[in-house]
Amino acid sequence: QPPQVTRHFHQLVATFILKNYPFVSILENDIAWMDDMEFARQMLAGINPTRIQCLQEFPPKGKHSVSTIKASDIENNLDGLSLIQVVITSAMEQWRIFILDHHDYLMPFVSRINANGVCAYASRTLLFLRSNATLKPLVIELSLPGFSRRTTSSRVFLPASQGTGAALWQFAKAHVTANDSAHHQLVSHWLHTHAVVEPFIIASRRQLSVMHPIHRLLHPHFKDTMHINALARNLLINAGGILEQTLFTGEISMELSSELYKEWRFNEQALPADLLKRRLALQNPAHPSGVELLFPDYPYGADGLEIWQAIKTWVTDFCTVFYKDDDSVRYDVEIQAWWSEIRNIGHGDKAHEQWWFNMTTISELVETLTTLIWIASALHASVNYGQHAYAGYPPNRPVQCQRFIPREGTPLFAEFLRDPDKFYVDMLPGRFQMTLGIALTEVLSRHTSDEVYLGCRPLNWTDNKEVKQKFKKFNDALQEIEKKIVQRNRNPELKNRCGPAKMPYKFLYPGTSNTRARGGLGAEGIPNSISL
């Protein structure tokens, strides 16, 4: 059972939201959001499912310090397995400790963030993969900078179900989620979709004629993106804008996003490459995508790989109509000019990186176009359109915390003991930040009324019969994926598909088969482009 702390607060906030805003899905099952399993499930099937990764060494080591988490903190919570068995065994089925890491990239900024009146930590969360493929939180480490540049002050929190331990554990989860909320908006959402696609759009407009086949392939995937990005720069990410007013990162939000752009690599944005990097998949040539998930009940990964492969098959079919061999790519002056502008101007500060494709083969062109379409359609849909469902109830995904977790023996701890509920209320964002955050998630989660979904195009987009046949094949493949997603969501053995909150994973449901006019909050489907 969830701790008594926050129950009263939950009832008050939930009542206020239900009276004043559209229904928030996370409230469907009342207090399920407080469940540890739901907290962990949202790392696999929530709105930021691309951060969690398999732990590679214990204790975790970062650029600035080694984690203070000890083996004794977790070894009695591994369902009978010893720590050595779990960490050292390299067999796929034994990779069972995962980490949600918001430590290294935040630590250099924490002092400046906290100077502005918020109370932020840099966090590490370890989780254990159970035999039923659900994740069990093991420990949370919250860190602050120490007195010297290379030292940290860390606290470790363990799961508890009653008493003050349960309340402190709930507080620790709130701080972790605040970290994750900022990473989601500034990195997974803005940086990794909206921002990085811009150079591709500009280069396409400048270097590819409207008659060029690749221009025709990409055109629907660029719809409204430059317009919505311009609006974002005026309202959301600008100095004093909505994100600075709501996220705990405040005025350093864009600086933080820019810093993490230094780690961005285009070749790692392909879904199979991303899963391999995070060790959530292993290479397996027998699978169509070339990779196999570490465990199948990873909703974002399972649905995503099928969408990825459908896009790649379509792009391959399309390119082979117009490019008969590698030389036809190498000597396509428009494609070479397009790629040169993307590398040397659009992403010019990374022009000399060795990971860029040379763009001299059909396979490199296919991988590039597949990755670009994946980012603009499915990846963006997975991190954007579920925001109201999960973040529309701020206690489930707070965007900042106003208090540090109290230490025993201090006046703050005595205040906490007197009224844990009030302490929790005071720790979460104020009413203005909450209201502004809810309104933002509602706007961003709405599909436009004229949205065009993946696998759909105007009837007259091409007069090439072979291309039309290939596109019909793509549309059919996406409709088959829709059926599989519905089946997975109904499968009680796949516990991460719905979780304690009873929220089926639909963020990668293509929506191809539904051709009627759509739009609004809660609409299903993967839009072709980053249009909101």
XYZ file of C-alpha atoms in Angstrom:
532
model
C 0.000 0.000 0.000
C 1.210 3.547 -0.704
C 2.247 5.477 2.409
C -0.303 7.636 4.150
C 1.744 10.693 3.235
C 0.481 12.302 0.010
C -2.914 10.517 0.156
C -4.727 13.645 1.306
C -2.722 15.792 -1.084
C -3.465 13.391 -3.927
C -7.196 13.678 -3.283
C -7.082 17.477 -3.252
C -4.990 17.846 -6.408
C -6.863 15.135 -8.305
C -10.193 16.760 -7.498
C -8.927 20.171 -8.640
C -7.558 18.788 -11.924
C -10.652 16.738 -12.726
C -12.859 19.799 -12.202
C -10.779 22.167 -14.304
C -8.974 20.128 -16.976
C -9.624 17.257 -19.404
C -9.386 13.825 -17.830
C -5.829 12.712 -17.060
C -5.293 9.024 -17.799
C -2.888 8.394 -14.916
C -5.816 9.047 -12.542
C -7.860 6.220 -14.070
C -6.717 3.889 -11.315
C -6.594 6.409 -8.470
C -3.272 6.120 -6.599
C -1.555 3.608 -8.893
C 0.951 6.341 -9.829
C 2.482 5.943 -6.359
C 3.202 2.241 -6.897
C 6.894 1.344 -7.278
C 6.120 -0.911 -10.228
C 4.348 1.959 -12.006
C 7.234 4.303 -11.218
C 9.578 1.828 -12.921
C 7.200 0.913 -15.771
C 7.067 4.501 -16.937
C 10.790 4.251 -17.725
C 9.864 1.604 -20.317
C 6.449 2.782 -21.481
C 6.076 6.389 -20.366
C 7.013 9.595 -22.153
C 10.774 9.298 -21.660
C 11.508 5.642 -22.474
C 14.895 6.300 -24.105
C 16.998 7.073 -21.018
C 17.041 3.810 -19.057
C 19.994 1.510 -19.747
C 21.591 -1.693 -18.557
C 24.107 -1.176 -15.752
C 27.618 -2.020 -16.930
C 29.604 -1.749 -13.713
C 28.926 -1.712 -10.001
C 29.066 0.605 -8.238
C 28.206 3.069 -11.016
C 31.067 5.371 -11.936
C 30.698 8.827 -13.392
C 32.904 11.623 -14.621
C 32.875 13.330 -11.261
C 32.621 10.568 -8.669
C 31.939 6.937 -7.889
C 28.480 6.133 -6.597
C 28.059 5.641 -2.855
C 25.593 2.788 -3.426
C 26.898 -0.344 -1.729
C 26.284 -4.000 -2.475
C 24.603 -4.298 0.908
C 22.010 -1.732 -0.207
C 20.612 -4.004 -2.892
C 21.809 -7.588 -2.439
C 18.825 -8.574 -0.289
C 16.328 -7.269 -2.820
C 17.318 -9.302 -5.905
C 14.691 -12.043 -5.645
C 17.237 -14.562 -4.377
C 20.052 -13.811 -6.836
C 23.415 -12.697 -5.576
C 24.894 -9.406 -6.766
C 27.866 -11.116 -8.417
C 25.597 -13.393 -10.446
C 23.569 -10.476 -11.772
C 26.324 -8.037 -12.669
C 29.157 -10.208 -13.896
C 27.302 -12.799 -15.958
C 27.320 -11.541 -19.524
C 24.607 -13.838 -20.865
C 21.675 -11.810 -22.154
C 19.138 -13.314 -19.787
C 21.279 -12.350 -16.790
C 21.588 -8.612 -17.550
C 19.104 -7.730 -14.870
C 20.226 -4.501 -13.187
C 19.301 -1.251 -14.925
C 20.023 2.375 -14.228
C 18.155 5.610 -14.822
C 21.102 7.992 -14.728
C 20.597 11.718 -14.298
C 23.823 12.238 -12.406
C 26.791 13.137 -14.578
C 25.234 15.661 -16.918
C 23.391 17.463 -14.100
C 26.142 17.623 -11.484
C 28.062 20.557 -13.050
C 24.851 22.615 -13.057
C 23.273 21.738 -9.707
C 24.826 24.572 -7.678
C 23.692 27.192 -10.188
C 20.225 25.664 -10.372
C 19.802 25.645 -6.611
C 20.960 29.253 -6.362
C 17.644 30.211 -7.970
C 15.424 28.957 -5.170
C 14.693 25.392 -6.239
C 16.027 22.279 -4.536
C 17.523 19.873 -7.063
C 19.708 16.800 -6.817
C 21.505 14.793 -9.471
C 20.082 11.282 -9.286
C 20.874 7.659 -9.993
C 18.156 5.003 -9.762
C 18.943 1.280 -9.922
C 16.282 -1.244 -10.875
C 16.085 -5.034 -11.012
C 14.517 -7.003 -13.861
C 12.237 -9.585 -12.294
C 11.354 -12.953 -13.782
C 8.018 -11.537 -15.044
C 9.910 -8.762 -16.930
C 8.731 -5.983 -14.625
C 11.268 -3.657 -13.069
C 11.647 -3.325 -9.318
C 13.309 -0.167 -7.967
C 16.272 -1.091 -5.788
C 17.793 2.154 -4.633
C 17.874 5.880 -5.346
C 21.001 7.970 -4.899
C 20.585 11.751 -4.706
C 23.725 13.873 -4.924
C 24.765 17.471 -4.378
C 28.119 19.092 -5.138
C 30.583 18.945 -2.248
C 32.837 21.681 -0.936
C 35.449 21.088 -3.630
C 34.912 20.776 -7.356
C 35.491 17.018 -7.488
C 33.560 15.959 -4.401
C 29.904 15.161 -3.936
C 27.547 14.745 -1.035
C 25.233 11.818 -1.640
C 22.326 10.173 0.128
C 20.948 6.711 -0.565
C 17.254 5.848 -0.223
C 15.787 2.354 -0.154
C 12.228 1.228 -0.874
C 9.901 1.132 2.125
C 6.187 0.560 2.493
C 5.377 2.156 5.824
C 6.454 4.751 8.325
C 8.874 7.601 7.731
C 10.943 5.392 5.417
C 8.008 5.131 3.006
C 7.507 8.899 3.021
C 11.195 9.585 2.398
C 11.195 7.028 -0.429
C 8.233 8.815 -2.014
C 10.105 12.111 -1.725
C 13.161 10.559 -3.383
C 11.041 9.293 -6.282
C 9.640 12.802 -6.746
C 13.158 14.214 -7.093
C 14.093 11.510 -9.603
C 10.996 12.246 -11.651
C 11.761 15.979 -11.621
C 15.177 15.142 -13.112
C 13.523 12.940 -15.708
C 10.909 15.573 -16.580
C 13.561 18.142 -17.430
C 15.590 15.620 -19.433
C 12.453 14.636 -21.303
C 11.529 18.178 -22.344
C 15.011 19.562 -23.003
C 16.765 16.533 -24.479
C 14.506 13.648 -25.524
C 11.826 15.981 -26.880
C 13.280 19.336 -27.923
C 16.890 18.422 -28.742
C 16.585 14.895 -30.128
C 13.556 15.595 -32.334
C 12.654 19.256 -32.958
C 16.149 20.747 -32.998
C 18.253 18.127 -34.752
C 15.797 17.774 -37.653
C 15.984 21.461 -38.614
C 19.272 21.253 -40.579
C 17.844 18.381 -42.618
C 14.731 20.403 -43.457
C 16.682 23.518 -44.438
C 19.146 21.533 -46.554
C 16.274 19.725 -48.269
C 14.625 23.031 -49.172
C 17.901 24.492 -50.427
C 19.550 21.559 -52.194
C 16.817 19.182 -53.409
C 14.534 20.268 -56.225
C 10.842 19.617 -55.712
C 11.060 17.042 -58.504
C 13.834 15.075 -56.825
C 12.548 11.702 -55.556
C 14.116 12.127 -52.113
C 12.434 15.503 -51.772
C 9.107 13.818 -52.491
C 9.879 11.053 -50.010
C 10.761 13.455 -47.200
C 8.337 16.308 -47.848
C 5.419 15.047 -45.668
C 7.823 14.366 -42.795
C 8.768 18.053 -42.613
C 5.227 19.440 -42.448
C 4.882 22.395 -40.016
C 8.151 21.630 -38.174
C 9.893 24.945 -38.860
C 6.704 26.794 -37.925
C 6.238 24.975 -34.636
C 9.931 25.411 -33.787
C 9.640 29.147 -34.377
C 6.682 29.256 -31.997
C 8.663 27.257 -29.441
C 11.507 29.763 -29.597
C 9.056 32.579 -28.882
C 7.049 30.914 -26.120
C 8.658 27.779 -24.691
C 12.441 27.771 -24.817
C 13.089 31.517 -24.888
C 14.533 33.416 -21.949
C 11.761 33.691 -19.392
C 9.618 31.299 -21.416
C 7.339 28.549 -20.194
C 10.052 25.916 -19.770
C 12.236 28.282 -17.742
C 9.233 29.084 -15.559
C 8.264 25.464 -14.946
C 11.295 23.142 -15.125
C 13.698 22.996 -12.192
C 16.546 23.819 -14.593
C 15.183 27.362 -14.955
C 17.385 29.822 -16.795
C 20.077 27.258 -17.626
C 17.619 25.007 -19.487
C 18.904 25.778 -22.986
C 22.507 25.756 -21.796
C 21.953 22.252 -20.467
C 20.308 21.149 -23.713
C 23.198 22.614 -25.712
C 25.728 20.850 -23.525
C 24.079 17.483 -24.160
C 24.045 18.179 -27.905
C 27.799 17.584 -27.710
C 27.017 13.904 -27.084
C 24.603 13.643 -30.027
C 25.575 11.340 -32.898
C 23.340 10.911 -35.917
C 24.279 7.254 -36.383
C 23.057 6.493 -32.839
C 19.585 7.903 -33.511
C 18.592 4.782 -35.430
C 16.467 2.759 -33.026
C 18.504 -0.482 -33.282
C 21.722 1.453 -32.634
C 20.163 3.262 -29.671
C 18.954 0.004 -28.114
C 22.376 -1.598 -28.584
C 24.105 1.387 -27.001
C 21.853 1.209 -23.953
C 22.257 -2.592 -23.846
C 18.546 -3.123 -24.090
C 19.089 -5.245 -27.197
C 21.709 -7.567 -28.635
C 22.728 -8.021 -32.237
C 20.855 -10.858 -33.903
C 21.060 -11.116 -37.712
C 18.099 -13.515 -37.679
C 15.759 -10.659 -36.702
C 14.563 -8.272 -39.440
C 15.943 -5.233 -37.615
C 19.224 -7.001 -36.846
C 18.701 -6.771 -33.084
C 16.773 -8.661 -30.424
C 15.384 -7.020 -27.315
C 16.923 -8.008 -24.021
C 13.395 -8.759 -22.825
C 10.299 -8.569 -25.037
C 8.093 -6.666 -22.594
C 9.698 -3.298 -23.352
C 6.736 -1.535 -25.004
C 8.690 1.298 -26.605
C 11.335 -1.097 -27.908
C 8.943 -3.821 -29.083
C 6.570 -1.523 -30.963
C 9.381 0.744 -32.074
C 11.422 -1.971 -33.753
C 8.452 -3.044 -35.843
C 7.741 0.557 -36.871
C 11.448 1.055 -37.614
C 11.597 -2.015 -39.813
C 8.442 -1.038 -41.692
C 9.905 2.406 -42.402
C 13.230 0.925 -43.492
C 11.549 -1.569 -45.838
C 9.521 1.243 -47.400
C 12.580 3.489 -47.794
C 14.577 0.615 -49.295
C 11.789 -0.170 -51.753
C 11.496 3.498 -52.693
C 15.224 4.062 -53.173
C 15.713 0.971 -55.303
C 13.201 2.357 -57.803
C 15.403 5.398 -58.430
C 18.922 4.192 -57.543
C 20.104 1.088 -59.342
C 23.615 0.953 -57.857
C 25.946 2.775 -55.472
C 27.349 4.969 -58.234
C 23.908 6.460 -58.793
C 24.047 7.739 -55.213
C 27.672 8.812 -55.398
C 27.099 10.885 -58.543
C 23.735 12.377 -57.598
C 24.865 15.986 -57.296
C 21.749 17.090 -55.395
C 22.078 14.356 -52.781
C 25.776 15.104 -52.341
C 25.090 18.830 -51.959
C 22.266 18.030 -49.506
C 24.460 15.814 -47.374
C 27.365 18.260 -47.476
C 25.182 21.111 -46.212
C 23.777 18.954 -43.406
C 27.267 17.951 -42.249
C 29.222 21.122 -42.830
C 26.662 23.859 -42.191
C 23.569 22.494 -40.447
C 25.521 20.394 -37.950
C 28.740 22.254 -38.686
C 30.233 21.953 -35.224
C 30.260 18.196 -35.794
C 31.474 18.331 -39.386
C 34.743 16.510 -38.664
C 33.246 13.668 -36.643
C 34.094 10.253 -38.057
C 30.666 8.733 -37.491
C 28.956 10.544 -40.357
C 28.023 8.364 -43.327
C 30.039 9.055 -46.472
C 26.844 8.943 -48.532
C 28.389 6.877 -51.309
C 26.149 3.800 -51.200
C 22.456 2.993 -51.398
C 22.624 1.386 -47.948
C 23.974 4.619 -46.414
C 21.229 6.632 -48.088
C 18.591 4.174 -46.873
C 19.894 4.227 -43.283
C 20.013 8.028 -43.292
C 16.493 8.449 -44.641
C 15.071 5.754 -42.350
C 16.637 7.428 -39.323
C 15.359 10.833 -40.342
C 11.796 9.603 -40.918
C 11.934 7.653 -37.628
C 12.935 10.805 -35.709
C 10.309 13.009 -37.351
C 7.458 10.550 -36.947
C 7.653 7.707 -34.425
C 10.312 8.999 -32.048
C 8.596 12.359 -31.710
C 5.194 10.730 -31.245
C 6.561 8.503 -28.478
C 7.892 11.415 -26.408
C 5.256 14.050 -27.153
C 1.666 12.902 -27.344
C 1.507 11.139 -23.988
C 2.462 14.196 -21.978
C -1.014 15.030 -20.731
C -1.732 11.394 -19.876
C 1.264 11.195 -17.531
C 2.428 14.730 -16.735
C -1.047 16.258 -16.639
C -1.117 15.123 -13.008
C 1.936 16.932 -11.549
C 2.539 14.634 -8.554
C 3.164 11.783 -10.993
C 5.765 13.809 -12.911
C 6.747 16.916 -10.936
C 8.864 19.353 -12.903
C 10.679 20.760 -9.874
C 10.976 20.381 -6.122
C 10.956 23.252 -3.634
C 12.544 21.404 -0.721
C 15.424 19.056 -0.098
C 14.711 15.787 1.658
C 15.185 16.421 5.382
C 17.955 14.785 7.375
C 17.186 13.132 10.678
C 18.021 15.262 13.696
C 17.464 18.578 11.938
C 14.635 21.115 12.492
C 13.472 20.360 8.951
C 13.101 16.695 9.818
C 11.060 17.605 12.903
C 8.805 19.715 10.656
C 8.427 16.745 8.337
C 7.448 14.456 11.236
C 4.803 16.890 12.456
C 2.949 16.903 9.120
C 4.371 14.707 6.339
C 1.501 15.611 3.994
C 2.147 19.334 4.310
C 5.860 18.784 3.838
C 5.188 16.904 0.610
C 2.851 19.650 -0.617
C 5.465 22.287 0.133
C 8.117 20.247 -1.676
C 6.248 20.127 -4.992
C 5.881 23.080 -7.390
C 3.587 25.941 -6.491
C 0.096 26.308 -7.894
C 1.234 28.634 -10.700
C 3.914 26.251 -11.960
C 1.542 23.298 -11.696
C -1.256 25.059 -13.565
C 1.087 26.305 -16.285
C 2.601 22.838 -16.616
C -0.793 21.152 -16.931
C -1.898 23.633 -19.585
C 1.326 23.039 -21.537
C 0.942 19.258 -21.518
C -2.644 19.599 -22.707
C -1.651 21.777 -25.663
C 1.351 19.655 -26.669
C -0.593 16.397 -26.475
C -3.268 17.450 -28.955
C -3.205 16.200 -32.524
C -4.026 18.833 -35.128
C -7.300 18.430 -36.996
C -5.492 18.177 -40.354
C -2.877 15.687 -39.151
C -1.545 13.198 -41.700
C -0.385 9.919 -40.196
C 2.447 7.565 -40.993
C 1.579 5.473 -44.040
C -0.890 8.059 -45.351
C -0.427 10.595 -48.161
C -2.592 12.528 -50.629
C -3.770 10.320 -53.489
C -1.935 12.357 -56.121
C 1.450 12.550 -54.392
C 3.085 10.509 -57.186
C 2.149 9.128 -60.586
C 4.744 6.328 -60.406
C 2.778 3.075 -60.263
C 5.678 1.083 -58.808
C 6.115 3.604 -56.006
C 2.377 3.528 -55.299
C 2.525 -0.258 -54.990
C 5.460 -0.035 -52.597
C 3.661 2.569 -50.517
C 0.564 0.380 -50.341
C 2.824 -2.372 -49.018
C 4.072 0.066 -46.335
C 0.512 1.000 -45.401
C -0.449 -2.665 -45.117
C 2.568 -3.390 -42.908
C 1.614 -0.584 -40.524
C -1.952 -1.879 -40.272
C -0.590 -5.298 -39.317
C 1.527 -3.634 -36.634
C -1.615 -1.961 -35.288
C -3.202 -5.364 -34.807
C -0.113 -6.664 -33.014
C -0.065 -3.680 -30.666
C -3.725 -4.242 -29.761
C -2.941 -7.921 -29.086
C 0.057 -7.080 -26.932
C -1.950 -4.610 -24.880
C -4.514 -7.332 -24.202
C -1.915 -9.917 -23.205
C -1.940 -10.192 -19.389
C 1.525 -11.759 -19.419
C 3.005 -8.512 -20.768
C 2.674 -6.583 -17.547
C 4.500 -3.468 -18.740
C 1.962 -2.827 -21.493
C -0.612 -1.422 -19.042
C 0.874 -1.610 -15.556
C -0.808 -0.749 -12.263
C -2.189 2.443 -13.801
C -4.072 0.368 -16.440
C -2.784 2.586 -19.270
C -2.249 0.583 -22.491
C 0.856 1.610 -24.420
C -0.391 3.344 -27.581
C 2.205 6.029 -28.260
C 3.569 4.039 -31.222
C 0.198 2.909 -32.534
C 0.450 3.989 -36.206
C -3.169 5.065 -36.698
C -2.808 4.280 -40.397
C -6.059 2.339 -40.707
C -8.234 5.169 -39.382
C -8.624 7.584 -42.283
C -11.455 9.698 -40.902
C -10.822 13.214 -39.651
C -9.118 13.195 -36.292
C -7.438 15.509 -33.893
C -7.641 16.685 -30.319
C -6.502 15.283 -27.016
C -6.095 11.535 -26.773
C -6.097 10.926 -30.512
C -4.172 7.833 -31.592
C -1.631 7.681 -34.356
C 1.919 8.574 -35.387
C 1.881 11.881 -37.280
C 4.174 12.007 -40.292
C 6.018 15.019 -38.957
C 6.924 17.085 -35.921
C 3.903 19.313 -36.243
C 3.373 20.138 -32.554
